Amino acid sequence: QKEVEQDPGPLSVPEGAIVSLNCTYSNSAFQYFMWYRQYSRKGPELLMYTYSSGNKEDGRFTAQVDKSSKYISLFIRDSQPSDSATYLCATSYGGATNKLIFGTGTLLAVQP
Amino acid sequence: GAVVSQHPSRVICKSGTSVKIECRSLDFQATTMFWYRQFPKKSLMLMATSNEGSKATYEQGVEKDKFLINHASLTLSTLTVTSAHPEDSSFYICSVRGRGGTEAFFGQGTRLTVV
């Protein structure tokens, strides 16, 4: 079993739709959860960063962590064509030198 | 977030030659740097972790003599692919993390093509 599972998609939605992206993880020791956005042929860009359970909102983006079910989500409201990218979830045990464990990424296409 | 510059953005080299990729943290003291490899439509695969002034720690299955990593300062790390072969063609990405930090910031990646 992979440590982080993510549906690779592709996911295609019309402009303005609410997008829900999800990951599950296997190790309850993970404490930090991140979402990255990666445009084609570019490095990942940090979108959201959450410690432990709960919600975090930033503009049109909301990250949600449910440690009891080992489930992490990213919601995008009023999706735009510019949101079209691959979204990667990542977890970490914490600490500066601990590595990030990435999901495979979900390819999102927002149709104008 | 930190500004991370990776150079070159793309490189084509002949089989058997060596290629050096630089990763610079422009506004951030990167005590830890990570090097990843990414295949098309796949996730990032961690190759090695390096702490400033120490030898890099390589992930299982990554040849340390083939992928030489030097973390010379708090702002610079280099990855050298030695005696490159076509199967080394990939997208290589570095990321940086500061002392006490958990967030990681990524460079824009280097597309290596070995012909």
JSON list of N, CA and C in Angstrom, two decimals, chain B residues 23-53:
[
{"chain": "B", "resi": 23, "resn": "CYS", "atom": "N", "xyz": [20.93, 24.64, -8.03]},
{"chain": "B", "resi": 23, "resn": "CYS", "atom": "CA", "xyz": [19.73, 25.05, -7.32]},
{"chain": "B", "resi": 23, "resn": "CYS", "atom": "C", "xyz": [20.13, 26.14, -6.33]},
{"chain": "B", "resi": 24, "resn": "ARG", "atom": "N", "xyz": [19.57, 27.32, -6.52]},
{"chain": "B", "resi": 24, "resn": "ARG", "atom": "CA", "xyz": [19.92, 28.45, -5.66]},
{"chain": "B", "resi": 24, "resn": "ARG", "atom": "C", "xyz": [18.69, 28.95, -4.91]},
{"chain": "B", "resi": 25, "resn": "SER", "atom": "N", "xyz": [18.86, 29.16, -3.64]},
{"chain": "B", "resi": 25, "resn": "SER", "atom": "CA", "xyz": [17.84, 29.79, -2.83]},
{"chain": "B", "resi": 25, "resn": "SER", "atom": "C", "xyz": [18.18, 31.27, -2.75]},
{"chain": "B", "resi": 26, "resn": "LEU", "atom": "N", "xyz": [17.34, 32.10, -3.37]},
{"chain": "B", "resi": 26, "resn": "LEU", "atom": "CA", "xyz": [17.71, 33.51, -3.58]},
{"chain": "B", "resi": 26, "resn": "LEU", "atom": "C", "xyz": [17.47, 34.39, -2.35]},
{"chain": "B", "resi": 27, "resn": "ASP", "atom": "N", "xyz": [16.50, 34.02, -1.53]},
{"chain": "B", "resi": 27, "resn": "ASP", "atom": "CA", "xyz": [16.16, 34.93, -0.43]},
{"chain": "B", "resi": 27, "resn": "ASP", "atom": "C", "xyz": [15.90, 34.17, 0.86]},
{"chain": "B", "resi": 28, "resn": "PHE", "atom": "N", "xyz": [16.56, 33.04, 1.01]},
{"chain": "B", "resi": 28, "resn": "PHE", "atom": "CA", "xyz": [16.18, 32.10, 2.05]},
{"chain": "B", "resi": 28, "resn": "PHE", "atom": "C", "xyz": [17.38, 31.26, 2.39]},
{"chain": "B", "resi": 29, "resn": "GLN", "atom": "N", "xyz": [17.63, 31.05, 3.65]},
{"chain": "B", "resi": 29, "resn": "GLN", "atom": "CA", "xyz": [18.75, 30.20, 4.04]},
{"chain": "B", "resi": 29, "resn": "GLN", "atom": "C", "xyz": [18.28, 28.75, 4.08]},
{"chain": "B", "resi": 30, "resn": "ALA", "atom": "N", "xyz": [18.70, 28.03, 3.09]},
{"chain": "B", "resi": 30, "resn": "ALA", "atom": "CA", "xyz": [18.23, 26.66, 2.91]},
{"chain": "B", "resi": 30, "resn": "ALA", "atom": "C", "xyz": [19.16, 25.68, 3.63]},
{"chain": "B", "resi": 31, "resn": "THR", "atom": "N", "xyz": [18.81, 25.35, 4.85]},
{"chain": "B", "resi": 31, "resn": "THR", "atom": "CA", "xyz": [19.63, 24.40, 5.59]},
{"chain": "B", "resi": 31, "resn": "THR", "atom": "C", "xyz": [19.47, 22.99, 5.04]},
{"chain": "B", "resi": 32, "resn": "THR", "atom": "N", "xyz": [18.34, 22.72, 4.46]},
{"chain": "B", "resi": 32, "resn": "THR", "atom": "CA", "xyz": [18.11, 21.40, 3.87]},
{"chain": "B", "resi": 32, "resn": "THR", "atom": "C", "xyz": [17.62, 21.57, 2.44]},
{"chain": "B", "resi": 33, "resn": "MET", "atom": "N", "xyz": [18.20, 20.80, 1.56]},
{"chain": "B", "resi": 33, "resn": "MET", "atom": "CA", "xyz": [17.77, 20.79, 0.16]},
{"chain": "B", "resi": 33, "resn": "MET", "atom": "C", "xyz": [17.44, 19.37, -0.25]},
{"chain": "B", "resi": 34, "resn": "PHE", "atom": "N", "xyz": [16.44, 19.25, -1.09]},
{"chain": "B", "resi": 34, "resn": "PHE", "atom": "CA", "xyz": [16.00, 17.95, -1.58]},
{"chain": "B", "resi": 34, "resn": "PHE", "atom": "C", "xyz": [16.08, 17.95, -3.10]},
{"chain": "B", "resi": 35, "resn": "TRP", "atom": "N", "xyz": [16.46, 16.81, -3.65]},
{"chain": "B", "resi": 35, "resn": "TRP", "atom": "CA", "xyz": [16.46, 16.64, -5.09]},
{"chain": "B", "resi": 35, "resn": "TRP", "atom": "C", "xyz": [15.46, 15.55, -5.46]},
{"chain": "B", "resi": 36, "resn": "TYR", "atom": "N", "xyz": [14.61, 15.89, -6.43]},
{"chain": "B", "resi": 36, "resn": "TYR", "atom": "CA", "xyz": [13.58, 14.97, -6.88]},
{"chain": "B", "resi": 36, "resn": "TYR", "atom": "C", "xyz": [13.76, 14.68, -8.37]},
{"chain": "B", "resi": 37, "resn": "ARG", "atom": "N", "xyz": [13.16, 13.58, -8.76]},
{"chain": "B", "resi": 37, "resn": "ARG", "atom": "CA", "xyz": [13.09, 13.22, -10.16]},
{"chain": "B", "resi": 37, "resn": "ARG", "atom": "C", "xyz": [11.62, 12.96, -10.46]},
{"chain": "B", "resi": 38, "resn": "GLN", "atom": "N", "xyz": [11.18, 13.40, -11.62]},
{"chain": "B", "resi": 38, "resn": "GLN", "atom": "CA", "xyz": [9.78, 13.21, -11.96]},
{"chain": "B", "resi": 38, "resn": "GLN", "atom": "C", "xyz": [9.67, 12.71, -13.38]},
{"chain": "B", "resi": 39, "resn": "PHE", "atom": "N", "xyz": [9.01, 11.57, -13.55]},
{"chain": "B", "resi": 39, "resn": "PHE", "atom": "CA", "xyz": [8.74, 11.01, -14.87]},
{"chain": "B", "resi": 39, "resn": "PHE", "atom": "C", "xyz": [7.39, 11.54, -15.34]},
{"chain": "B", "resi": 40, "resn": "PRO", "atom": "N", "xyz": [7.16, 11.53, -16.68]},
{"chain": "B", "resi": 40, "resn": "PRO", "atom": "CA", "xyz": [5.89, 12.06, -17.20]},
{"chain": "B", "resi": 40, "resn": "PRO", "atom": "C", "xyz": [4.67, 11.44, -16.53]},
{"chain": "B", "resi": 41, "resn": "LYS", "atom": "N", "xyz": [3.76, 12.28, -16.10]},
{"chain": "B", "resi": 41, "resn": "LYS", "atom": "CA", "xyz": [2.50, 11.86, -15.47]},
{"chain": "B", "resi": 41, "resn": "LYS", "atom": "C", "xyz": [2.71, 11.04, -14.21]},
{"chain": "B", "resi": 42, "resn": "LYS", "atom": "N", "xyz": [3.85, 11.22, -13.58]},
{"chain": "B", "resi": 42, "resn": "LYS", "atom": "CA", "xyz": [4.13, 10.52, -12.32]},
{"chain": "B", "resi": 42, "resn": "LYS", "atom": "C", "xyz": [4.45, 11.55, -11.24]},
{"chain": "B", "resi": 43, "resn": "SER", "atom": "N", "xyz": [4.42, 11.07, -10.01]},
{"chain": "B", "resi": 43, "resn": "SER", "atom": "CA", "xyz": [4.70, 11.98, -8.91]},
{"chain": "B", "resi": 43, "resn": "SER", "atom": "C", "xyz": [6.19, 12.20, -8.74]},
{"chain": "B", "resi": 44, "resn": "LEU", "atom": "N", "xyz": [6.52, 13.04, -7.79]},
{"chain": "B", "resi": 44, "resn": "LEU", "atom": "CA", "xyz": [7.92, 13.33, -7.54]},
{"chain": "B", "resi": 44, "resn": "LEU", "atom": "C", "xyz": [8.55, 12.18, -6.75]},
{"chain": "B", "resi": 45, "resn": "MET", "atom": "N", "xyz": [9.71, 11.77, -7.19]},
{"chain": "B", "resi": 45, "resn": "MET", "atom": "CA", "xyz": [10.44, 10.71, -6.50]},
{"chain": "B", "resi": 45, "resn": "MET", "atom": "C", "xyz": [11.67, 11.32, -5.84]},
{"chain": "B", "resi": 46, "resn": "LEU", "atom": "N", "xyz": [11.72, 11.28, -4.53]},
{"chain": "B", "resi": 46, "resn": "LEU", "atom": "CA", "xyz": [12.85, 11.85, -3.82]},
{"chain": "B", "resi": 46, "resn": "LEU", "atom": "C", "xyz": [14.11, 11.05, -4.12]},
{"chain": "B", "resi": 47, "resn": "MET", "atom": "N", "xyz": [15.16, 11.75, -4.50]},
{"chain": "B", "resi": 47, "resn": "MET", "atom": "CA", "xyz": [16.43, 11.10, -4.78]},
{"chain": "B", "resi": 47, "resn": "MET", "atom": "C", "xyz": [17.36, 11.18, -3.57]},
{"chain": "B", "resi": 48, "resn": "ALA", "atom": "N", "xyz": [17.46, 12.38, -3.00]},
{"chain": "B", "resi": 48, "resn": "ALA", "atom": "CA", "xyz": [18.40, 12.57, -1.90]},
{"chain": "B", "resi": 48, "resn": "ALA", "atom": "C", "xyz": [18.06, 13.81, -1.11]},
{"chain": "B", "resi": 49, "resn": "THR", "atom": "N", "xyz": [18.54, 13.81, 0.12]},
{"chain": "B", "resi": 49, "resn": "THR", "atom": "CA", "xyz": [18.38, 14.96, 1.02]},
{"chain": "B", "resi": 49, "resn": "THR", "atom": "C", "xyz": [19.77, 15.43, 1.41]},
{"chain": "B", "resi": 50, "resn": "SER", "atom": "N", "xyz": [20.00, 16.72, 1.35]},
{"chain": "B", "resi": 50, "resn": "SER", "atom": "CA", "xyz": [21.31, 17.21, 1.76]},
{"chain": "B", "resi": 50, "resn": "SER", "atom": "C", "xyz": [21.17, 18.35, 2.75]},
{"chain": "B", "resi": 51, "resn": "ASN", "atom": "N", "xyz": [22.00, 18.30, 3.76]},
{"chain": "B", "resi": 51, "resn": "ASN", "atom": "CA", "xyz": [22.08, 19.38, 4.74]},
{"chain": "B", "resi": 51, "resn": "ASN", "atom": "C", "xyz": [23.38, 20.13, 4.52]},
{"chain": "B", "resi": 52, "resn": "GLU", "atom": "N", "xyz": [23.33, 21.41, 4.66]},
{"chain": "B", "resi": 52, "resn": "GLU", "atom": "CA", "xyz": [24.49, 22.24, 4.41]},
{"chain": "B", "resi": 52, "resn": "GLU", "atom": "C", "xyz": [25.70, 21.76, 5.22]},
{"chain": "B", "resi": 53, "resn": "GLY", "atom": "N", "xyz": [26.79, 21.52, 4.50]},
{"chain": "B", "resi": 53, "resn": "GLY", "atom": "CA", "xyz": [28.02, 21.09, 5.15]},
{"chain": "B", "resi": 53, "resn": "GLY", "atom": "C", "xyz": [28.12, 19.60, 5.42]}
]
